[in-house]
XYZ file of C-alpha atoms in Angstrom:
536
model
C 94.633 -218.317 74.172
C 97.543 -216.177 74.964
C 100.608 -215.347 72.928
C 103.961 -216.318 74.887
C 106.459 -213.313 75.055
C 108.728 -211.428 77.774
C 106.914 -209.781 80.030
C 108.490 -206.458 82.050
C 109.107 -207.530 85.692
C 106.195 -207.232 88.138
C 107.638 -204.553 89.821
C 108.330 -202.587 86.346
C 104.907 -202.959 85.757
C 103.553 -202.456 88.429
C 104.819 -198.839 88.799
C 103.900 -198.178 85.497
C 100.561 -198.603 86.383
C 101.169 -196.438 89.356
C 102.280 -193.738 87.326
C 99.400 -194.204 85.218
C 101.173 -194.823 81.755
C 99.650 -198.089 81.757
C 95.609 -197.860 81.806
C 94.768 -201.115 81.072
C 92.380 -200.073 77.730
C 92.831 -202.344 74.571
C 94.145 -200.315 72.002
C 90.516 -200.780 70.107
C 89.647 -197.556 72.620
C 91.223 -195.211 70.400
C 88.207 -195.583 67.960
C 85.355 -196.863 70.155
C 85.797 -193.723 72.198
C 84.579 -191.716 68.964
C 81.850 -194.325 67.725
C 79.025 -191.952 67.946
C 80.859 -189.129 65.998
C 80.641 -187.755 62.632
C 83.508 -185.719 61.988
C 85.596 -187.274 59.380
C 88.193 -189.798 60.224
C 89.612 -190.728 57.340
C 89.857 -189.732 53.969
C 91.295 -192.167 50.660
C 90.653 -190.888 47.512
C 87.101 -190.130 46.934
C 86.151 -192.004 49.768
C 85.821 -190.395 53.151
C 85.304 -192.234 56.685
C 82.950 -190.717 59.492
C 84.096 -192.367 63.043
C 80.914 -194.203 63.040
C 81.560 -195.711 59.900
C 84.958 -196.868 60.410
C 83.976 -198.026 63.780
C 80.942 -199.850 62.174
C 82.899 -201.116 59.618
C 85.623 -202.819 61.812
C 82.648 -204.197 64.015
C 81.123 -205.608 60.390
C 84.632 -207.530 59.994
C 85.523 -208.639 63.374
C 81.745 -210.040 63.778
C 82.721 -212.055 60.492
C 86.048 -213.227 61.154
C 84.535 -214.791 64.313
C 81.515 -216.579 62.062
C 84.235 -217.670 60.168
C 85.641 -219.504 62.881
C 88.563 -217.058 63.653
C 89.183 -217.251 67.575
C 90.354 -214.659 69.786
C 94.175 -215.102 70.274
C 94.889 -216.637 67.142
C 96.873 -214.739 64.823
C 96.597 -212.811 60.996
C 99.199 -211.753 58.614
C 97.946 -208.612 57.066
C 99.250 -207.438 53.786
C 97.324 -203.862 52.693
C 98.871 -200.791 51.629
C 97.904 -197.043 52.147
C 93.937 -197.520 51.944
C 91.222 -197.034 53.687
C 90.435 -201.145 54.258
C 94.176 -200.950 56.468
C 92.780 -199.218 59.289
C 89.326 -200.965 59.237
C 91.726 -204.230 59.111
C 93.428 -203.414 62.530
C 90.371 -201.877 64.215
C 88.610 -205.448 63.306
C 91.621 -207.449 64.630
C 92.124 -205.582 67.461
C 88.716 -205.739 68.656
C 88.041 -209.482 67.865
C 91.185 -210.130 69.635
C 93.081 -211.447 66.874
C 96.908 -210.689 66.638
C 98.532 -209.336 63.347
C 101.617 -208.770 61.904
C 101.232 -205.883 59.473
C 103.429 -206.474 56.559
C 104.367 -203.623 54.445
C 102.676 -203.759 51.441
C 106.372 -204.008 49.308
C 107.478 -207.269 50.932
C 107.297 -210.221 48.770
C 107.228 -214.198 48.919
C 110.217 -214.622 50.980
C 109.454 -211.880 53.574
C 105.198 -213.209 53.909
C 106.551 -216.806 54.306
C 108.849 -215.914 56.680
C 106.434 -214.115 59.060
C 104.030 -217.089 58.769
C 106.340 -219.372 59.734
C 107.071 -217.434 63.162
C 103.757 -216.345 63.847
C 101.579 -219.477 62.001
C 98.345 -217.628 61.167
C 94.832 -218.781 61.272
C 94.484 -215.510 58.629
C 95.481 -214.328 55.746
C 94.216 -210.674 54.279
C 96.025 -209.478 51.487
C 95.037 -207.339 47.945
C 94.505 -208.330 44.516
C 96.210 -205.460 43.526
C 99.832 -206.825 45.012
C 101.626 -208.965 42.506
C 101.572 -211.587 44.198
C 97.888 -212.143 44.526
C 97.053 -210.663 41.178
C 96.305 -214.441 40.645
C 95.936 -217.637 42.708
C 99.486 -219.004 42.242
C 101.324 -217.483 45.397
C 98.031 -217.528 47.376
C 97.227 -221.739 46.495
C 100.787 -222.287 47.654
C 100.933 -220.322 50.485
C 97.737 -221.947 52.173
C 99.614 -225.441 50.628
C 102.959 -224.337 52.838
C 100.911 -223.019 55.950
C 98.034 -225.186 56.935
C 97.426 -222.860 59.750
C 95.744 -220.789 57.466
C 92.046 -221.125 57.419
C 90.540 -218.088 56.371
C 91.478 -215.738 53.796
C 90.207 -212.206 52.209
C 91.358 -210.577 50.023
C 91.079 -206.534 49.261
C 89.707 -206.507 45.196
C 88.377 -209.810 44.994
C 84.920 -210.629 43.602
C 84.644 -214.170 44.934
C 84.379 -215.960 48.095
C 87.768 -213.960 49.566
C 86.328 -210.828 49.381
C 87.247 -208.312 52.020
C 84.986 -205.234 51.160
C 81.821 -208.119 51.596
C 82.796 -209.109 55.350
C 83.138 -205.601 55.714
C 80.056 -204.907 54.723
C 78.041 -207.096 56.105
C 76.102 -205.781 59.202
C 77.059 -207.113 62.721
C 74.456 -208.017 65.020
C 76.226 -206.901 67.735
C 79.215 -204.765 68.685
C 82.162 -206.747 69.036
C 84.249 -206.783 72.101
C 86.570 -209.467 72.639
C 89.953 -208.044 72.775
C 93.077 -209.434 74.588
C 93.888 -208.436 77.702
C 95.513 -205.146 77.722
C 98.894 -206.450 79.179
C 98.635 -209.232 76.280
C 100.373 -208.790 72.438
C 97.926 -206.717 70.647
C 100.011 -206.898 67.516
C 103.782 -207.554 66.118
C 105.416 -204.654 64.625
C 108.737 -205.299 62.194
C 112.283 -204.450 63.177
C 113.823 -201.847 61.037
C 116.615 -203.916 60.110
C 117.778 -203.564 56.566
C 119.512 -207.021 56.373
C 117.581 -210.120 56.353
C 113.895 -211.158 57.674
C 112.565 -208.423 60.288
C 112.386 -209.871 63.633
C 109.027 -209.659 65.432
C 108.544 -207.126 68.137
C 105.366 -207.815 70.307
C 103.585 -204.599 71.505
C 100.904 -204.877 74.353
C 98.025 -202.700 74.140
C 99.297 -201.302 77.482
C 102.605 -200.265 76.552
C 101.800 -199.390 72.601
C 98.626 -197.292 73.925
C 100.710 -195.190 76.431
C 103.609 -194.307 73.526
C 100.160 -193.016 71.445
C 99.365 -190.749 73.917
C 102.276 -189.120 75.216
C 103.014 -188.746 71.353
C 100.368 -186.266 70.943
C 100.977 -184.595 74.174
C 104.532 -183.860 73.345
C 103.505 -183.332 69.685
C 100.361 -181.362 70.556
C 97.990 -183.303 68.386
C 94.370 -182.192 68.490
C 90.704 -182.703 66.850
C 91.925 -180.045 64.064
C 94.742 -182.012 63.180
C 94.721 -183.056 59.840
C 97.394 -185.529 58.958
C 98.834 -186.739 55.790
C 99.655 -190.441 56.092
C 102.440 -190.796 52.828
C 105.070 -193.231 54.284
C 103.698 -196.958 54.893
C 100.468 -197.209 56.545
C 101.894 -200.320 58.269
C 105.383 -198.360 59.732
C 105.730 -197.847 63.250
C 106.604 -194.137 62.742
C 103.457 -193.202 60.918
C 101.283 -195.324 62.939
C 102.220 -194.011 66.444
C 104.647 -190.913 66.351
C 102.027 -190.312 67.145
C 101.240 -190.919 63.385
C 97.413 -192.058 62.448
C 96.392 -193.955 65.822
C 97.427 -190.477 67.405
C 95.409 -188.677 65.098
C 92.397 -191.241 65.450
C 92.485 -190.921 69.136
C 92.778 -186.540 69.000
C 89.514 -186.788 66.681
C 91.237 -185.422 64.029
C 91.544 -186.634 60.440
C 93.958 -188.587 58.560
C 94.592 -188.507 54.504
C 95.841 -191.193 52.766
C 98.917 -191.083 49.918
C 100.333 -194.027 48.205
C 103.420 -192.690 48.330
C 105.211 -189.400 49.287
C 105.905 -188.062 46.423
C 105.806 -184.503 46.311
C 104.005 -184.719 42.638
C 100.961 -186.673 44.914
C 101.477 -185.417 48.280
C 101.688 -181.311 47.573
C 98.029 -180.983 45.592
C 96.186 -183.577 48.570
C 97.973 -181.035 50.847
C 96.192 -178.046 49.358
C 92.931 -179.983 48.997
C 92.585 -181.402 52.456
C 94.321 -178.690 53.892
C 96.777 -180.626 55.957
C 98.669 -179.402 59.310
C 101.211 -182.317 59.827
C 102.879 -184.811 58.148
C 105.901 -187.189 58.637
C 108.839 -188.028 56.274
C 112.324 -189.724 55.847
C 115.165 -187.710 54.800
C 114.734 -188.620 51.047
C 111.485 -187.624 51.002
C 112.527 -184.283 52.170
C 115.317 -183.991 49.642
C 112.929 -184.435 47.268
C 110.199 -182.402 47.961
C 112.733 -179.439 48.554
C 113.897 -180.124 44.696
C 110.390 -180.241 43.804
C 109.789 -176.461 45.666
C 112.976 -175.426 43.405
C 112.053 -176.429 40.057
C 108.253 -175.175 40.762
C 109.316 -171.873 42.107
C 106.715 -171.784 45.018
C 105.602 -173.516 48.011
C 101.918 -172.249 47.844
C 100.294 -175.521 47.551
C 102.308 -176.318 51.449
C 100.457 -172.807 52.911
C 98.511 -174.921 55.569
C 101.016 -177.253 56.725
C 102.325 -176.110 59.832
C 104.378 -179.040 61.137
C 107.255 -181.484 59.317
C 107.938 -184.470 61.156
C 111.374 -185.958 60.143
C 112.540 -189.337 61.380
C 113.456 -192.751 60.391
C 117.376 -191.706 59.427
C 119.438 -189.222 60.440
C 118.820 -186.015 59.135
C 121.389 -183.709 58.443
C 121.484 -180.034 59.725
C 121.853 -178.391 56.769
C 118.340 -180.891 55.604
C 116.790 -179.258 58.490
C 117.717 -175.627 58.302
C 116.155 -175.354 54.697
C 112.912 -176.574 56.173
C 111.436 -173.646 57.630
C 112.995 -171.729 54.718
C 112.037 -173.472 51.541
C 108.872 -175.757 52.830
C 107.535 -172.661 55.174
C 106.702 -174.608 58.336
C 108.127 -175.791 61.752
C 110.689 -178.569 61.872
C 110.157 -181.812 64.777
C 113.031 -184.803 64.679
C 111.775 -187.671 65.725
C 113.873 -190.657 66.745
C 112.072 -193.611 67.370
C 111.842 -197.503 67.037
C 109.297 -200.389 66.647
C 110.950 -201.449 69.757
C 109.926 -198.571 71.690
C 111.513 -195.717 72.375
C 110.822 -192.538 71.045
C 112.939 -189.089 70.912
C 111.178 -186.009 69.674
C 112.931 -182.211 69.557
C 110.277 -179.891 71.020
C 107.793 -177.918 69.617
C 109.585 -174.854 71.749
C 113.265 -175.750 71.101
C 115.488 -173.718 69.640
C 116.919 -173.597 66.252
C 119.769 -174.948 67.124
C 118.767 -177.748 68.826
C 115.905 -178.713 66.206
C 118.185 -178.661 63.431
C 121.576 -180.558 65.244
C 119.591 -183.258 67.898
C 117.474 -185.924 67.240
C 115.375 -184.600 70.404
C 114.947 -186.538 73.844
C 112.841 -189.117 75.298
C 109.692 -188.416 75.314
C 108.639 -190.352 79.113
C 109.773 -189.581 82.162
C 110.182 -193.504 82.631
C 112.423 -194.062 79.227
C 116.105 -194.776 80.518
C 118.832 -194.339 78.557
C 122.726 -194.287 78.518
C 124.969 -194.786 76.368
C 127.939 -197.484 76.497
C 131.250 -198.386 75.474
C 131.835 -201.692 73.752
C 132.332 -203.460 77.351
C 128.559 -202.392 78.526
C 130.317 -199.669 80.595
C 127.988 -196.180 80.863
C 129.867 -193.464 79.175
C 130.046 -189.622 80.662
C 127.837 -186.861 78.862
C 129.027 -186.051 75.201
C 130.874 -189.734 74.367
C 129.839 -191.532 71.343
C 128.696 -195.025 72.339
C 125.573 -197.618 72.001
C 122.305 -196.586 73.204
C 120.777 -198.686 76.026
C 117.130 -198.562 76.927
C 114.415 -199.763 79.132
C 111.124 -198.468 79.716
C 107.039 -198.447 79.971
C 106.681 -198.729 76.024
C 110.127 -200.841 75.361
C 109.831 -203.961 74.499
C 111.212 -206.607 76.447
C 112.787 -209.365 73.683
C 111.313 -210.268 70.223
C 109.115 -212.584 69.657
C 110.170 -215.971 69.794
C 114.086 -215.161 69.587
C 116.094 -216.278 72.805
C 118.977 -216.459 71.272
C 119.058 -213.161 69.525
C 117.797 -211.803 72.781
C 120.231 -212.763 74.858
C 123.013 -210.317 72.486
C 120.368 -207.721 72.370
C 119.195 -207.061 75.971
C 122.112 -206.790 79.422
C 120.916 -208.645 82.084
C 119.333 -206.010 83.412
C 116.953 -205.936 80.496
C 118.081 -202.552 79.118
C 117.844 -203.164 74.932
C 120.848 -202.329 72.854
C 119.326 -200.770 69.683
C 122.632 -201.110 67.344
C 122.246 -196.967 67.338
C 125.427 -195.192 68.441
C 124.807 -191.945 70.025
C 126.077 -189.095 72.364
C 123.376 -187.801 75.072
C 124.013 -183.877 75.994
C 123.739 -182.723 79.911
C 120.615 -181.746 78.998
C 119.123 -185.119 77.607
C 119.246 -184.577 73.678
C 120.413 -187.372 71.822
C 122.935 -186.881 68.843
C 122.383 -189.737 66.162
C 126.240 -190.713 65.129
C 125.345 -193.895 62.895
C 124.775 -197.661 63.635
C 127.350 -200.243 64.364
C 126.767 -202.208 62.009
C 127.349 -198.879 59.626
C 130.685 -198.144 60.725
C 133.501 -198.958 58.000
C 136.314 -200.269 59.814
C 139.573 -199.288 57.200
C 142.644 -200.935 58.087
C 141.898 -200.278 62.100
C 140.358 -196.506 61.743
C 136.322 -196.829 62.331
C 134.517 -194.361 60.142
C 130.644 -193.403 60.773
C 129.193 -193.481 57.353
C 126.413 -190.806 58.444
C 129.492 -188.335 59.455
C 130.433 -188.398 56.291
C 126.878 -188.494 54.444
C 126.231 -185.327 56.045
C 129.032 -183.355 55.297
C 128.641 -184.664 51.486
C 125.149 -183.290 52.069
C 126.619 -179.662 52.316
C 127.836 -179.751 49.124
C 125.498 -177.643 46.511
C 125.259 -180.045 43.966
C 124.885 -183.220 46.291
C 120.901 -184.202 46.542
C 121.774 -187.777 48.221
C 124.625 -189.417 49.635
C 125.101 -192.933 51.034
C 129.034 -194.313 52.408
C 129.114 -197.670 51.970
C 132.000 -200.639 52.765
C 133.313 -202.569 50.027
C 136.359 -205.309 51.158
C 139.988 -204.661 50.204
C 142.148 -207.170 50.569
C 145.405 -204.749 52.554
C 142.894 -202.690 54.738
C 140.086 -204.863 55.282
C 137.023 -202.385 54.021
C 137.242 -199.074 52.322
C 134.617 -196.850 51.581
C 132.689 -196.055 48.382
C 130.295 -192.669 48.427
C 127.461 -193.535 46.129
C 126.142 -189.556 45.196
C 123.000 -188.551 43.457
C 123.715 -184.963 42.359
C 122.509 -182.286 40.472
C 125.474 -181.358 38.673
C 128.662 -183.717 37.640
C 131.199 -183.545 39.856
C 134.353 -185.529 39.934
C 135.529 -188.057 42.751
C 138.741 -185.221 43.271
C 136.064 -182.551 43.581
C 134.366 -184.661 45.957
C 137.422 -185.368 48.100
C 138.709 -181.664 47.877
C 135.274 -180.434 49.371
C 135.989 -183.135 52.377
C 139.324 -182.291 52.947
C 137.521 -178.444 53.095
C 135.603 -179.667 55.879
C 138.421 -180.546 58.395
C 138.138 -184.666 58.131
C 140.991 -187.129 58.791
C 142.260 -188.356 55.732
C 141.591 -191.866 56.340
C 137.890 -190.739 56.346
C 138.410 -189.463 52.984
C 135.893 -192.042 50.381
C 138.171 -194.498 48.304
C 135.685 -194.198 45.640
C 132.707 -192.062 44.497
C 130.318 -193.199 41.981
C 127.403 -190.994 40.908
C 124.171 -192.408 40.272
C 120.866 -191.746 39.197
C 118.807 -192.676 42.631
C 119.849 -194.428 45.670
C 118.110 -197.707 46.523
C 115.476 -197.799 49.352
C 114.140 -200.404 51.782
C 110.707 -201.058 52.246
C 110.648 -197.843 55.056
C 112.364 -195.091 52.972
C 115.513 -195.922 54.158
C 118.581 -195.688 51.939
C 119.274 -199.803 51.426
C 123.278 -200.137 51.791
C 122.523 -203.846 51.484
C 121.994 -203.355 48.026
C 125.227 -201.137 47.185
C 126.984 -203.379 49.034
C 126.038 -206.215 46.851
C 126.707 -204.132 43.751
C 130.098 -203.488 44.424
C 130.793 -206.911 45.453
C 129.317 -208.467 41.946
C 131.499 -205.922 40.205
C 134.603 -207.650 42.245
C 133.381 -211.055 41.255
C 132.797 -210.059 37.683
C-alpha cells in the first residue's frame, strides 16, 4: 500500500539519482548505520540513550506495532513533545513503513481532528501529559469520530495503551519493512499561521538528501552536541540539519522543553553544547537574559547559533557574536523543501544582512512579479523554487496546488525576497503580510526591523487593521524595556528616513507578543484583538 502524492517528473527523478542526490535509502538508515555504536545519541533529562539502545527501542516499537496489526503503508497521527520517545517513535515508524503526521505538542483538538480527517490514521500515539489526553474524554470522542483508528498508544499510560510497554517489549528480529525510498516517509506541516496547516508529503529520498547536504554546509560531525529547544517535530530542528543531521553524523542531541534562557543556559553548560537553533524572539530573550545576568559564561562551549523561522533583523544579528559569544548562521527554510544558509566562512556583512543562499546546486530559485514574470537581480518579488528536495504538491489539495505551483512545477512560497548577483537571498516579508494602506503597500517586516533598532524595543510586530477610508491602516505592537510613547516611535521612524505612509497609525505597548506553535509571532491573533475592540 502506498499513499497518493504528486511525484517529481521522471526526467527530474532520473537526474537527481544520476547526480547522487537520491540514494534510494530509507530514512531509518540514519540510525541503523550506527546500530552497533555505544556512543551517546540522545539525552532527555536524566535519561541517556546510546545509538545501540535507541535503535533497539525503535526496533521493539516497530515490531510491536506490526504485531498489533498496523500495516506498512498505513498512516499514524503522533503528538509527542521534546521527549526521547519522539525519536524512538519516529524511527520505529520509518522502520515499519508506517507514515506519520507529527503534530506539534501545542496543537489542540481542532488540529488533531483536522489531521486525522486528512490522513485517516490507523494508529494514534500521544502523551498523557497533554491536557487532551489527561483523561479519556477526548480520546474516546476521537476514536469514535475517526473510525480508522485501530491502535492507540499513550506515553505515561499505566494500562493497555502504555507506549513505554510497547517500547520495552523485545523484538524477535530487527524490523526492516520501510516504504520504498521514492514513496512518502512522513508528512510535514505547512508553516502558515492561518487556518489548519496543509500536509506536505516528504519522501525518504528527498528528505535524506536535505539532511545530508545540510550537514555538509553546517559542518556537523560526530563531535557535534546539539541542543533541541524548538519543537522537535518542526522541520527546522528536525532536518536543518537538526536532530536527524546530528544522528546521521554520529553526534549527540540534548532535549530542552522550551528555548527559555533559564532552562537552556544550564543545559548548554552541563552538556557542553556546541550548536543550537532558535527563532528571533528567543534570541531577543537570550540577549536580555545575558544583559540582566551580566554574563554569558554558561554558553562558553557554544560555537554556532542558527537562527531561522522568521526574518532576523541585522541589529539583532550583529549582537549575537558580541554578546552570546558564538558564530551566527542564518537559516531560511521551509517544510515544503528549499533551505538556504549563510556559509560559516561568509563575511559578517553577509551573515547579518542576508538569509543565505540555496544549499543545493540543483535548487532552482528565481523572483517573480505579480504576473509571474522573472525580475532582475535585486528586485523584490515572489520566491519561486523547485529542486531535488522541494515537494511538488500538498497532500490531497488539488485546488490549492493549482494556485501554489506554476505550469513548470515551480512552487510559490508566498515569501517576498530579493536575490543579489551572488545568489544570496534577503527576505522582505510575505505577500499576506503586506499592509495595503490606501493603495500604498507596506512590508511589515521592513518596519519591524527598523523598530528593533530602537534601544527600548525588545520585540515588534506590525499588523493591519481595517479602516473605512483607506481600507487598511497599521498598528505596531511593541514589547519595550522602558516607556515609549507613540509620538516617540513615529519620530524615531522618521529619523530612519522612511515614507510617511509607512509610519504606524497606532502603537500599543504590550507585555508580550503571542506566538504560534513554532515560535513565530501570531499576527492572526493580534489582528483579531484589534477587530474585537472595533466590535466592542
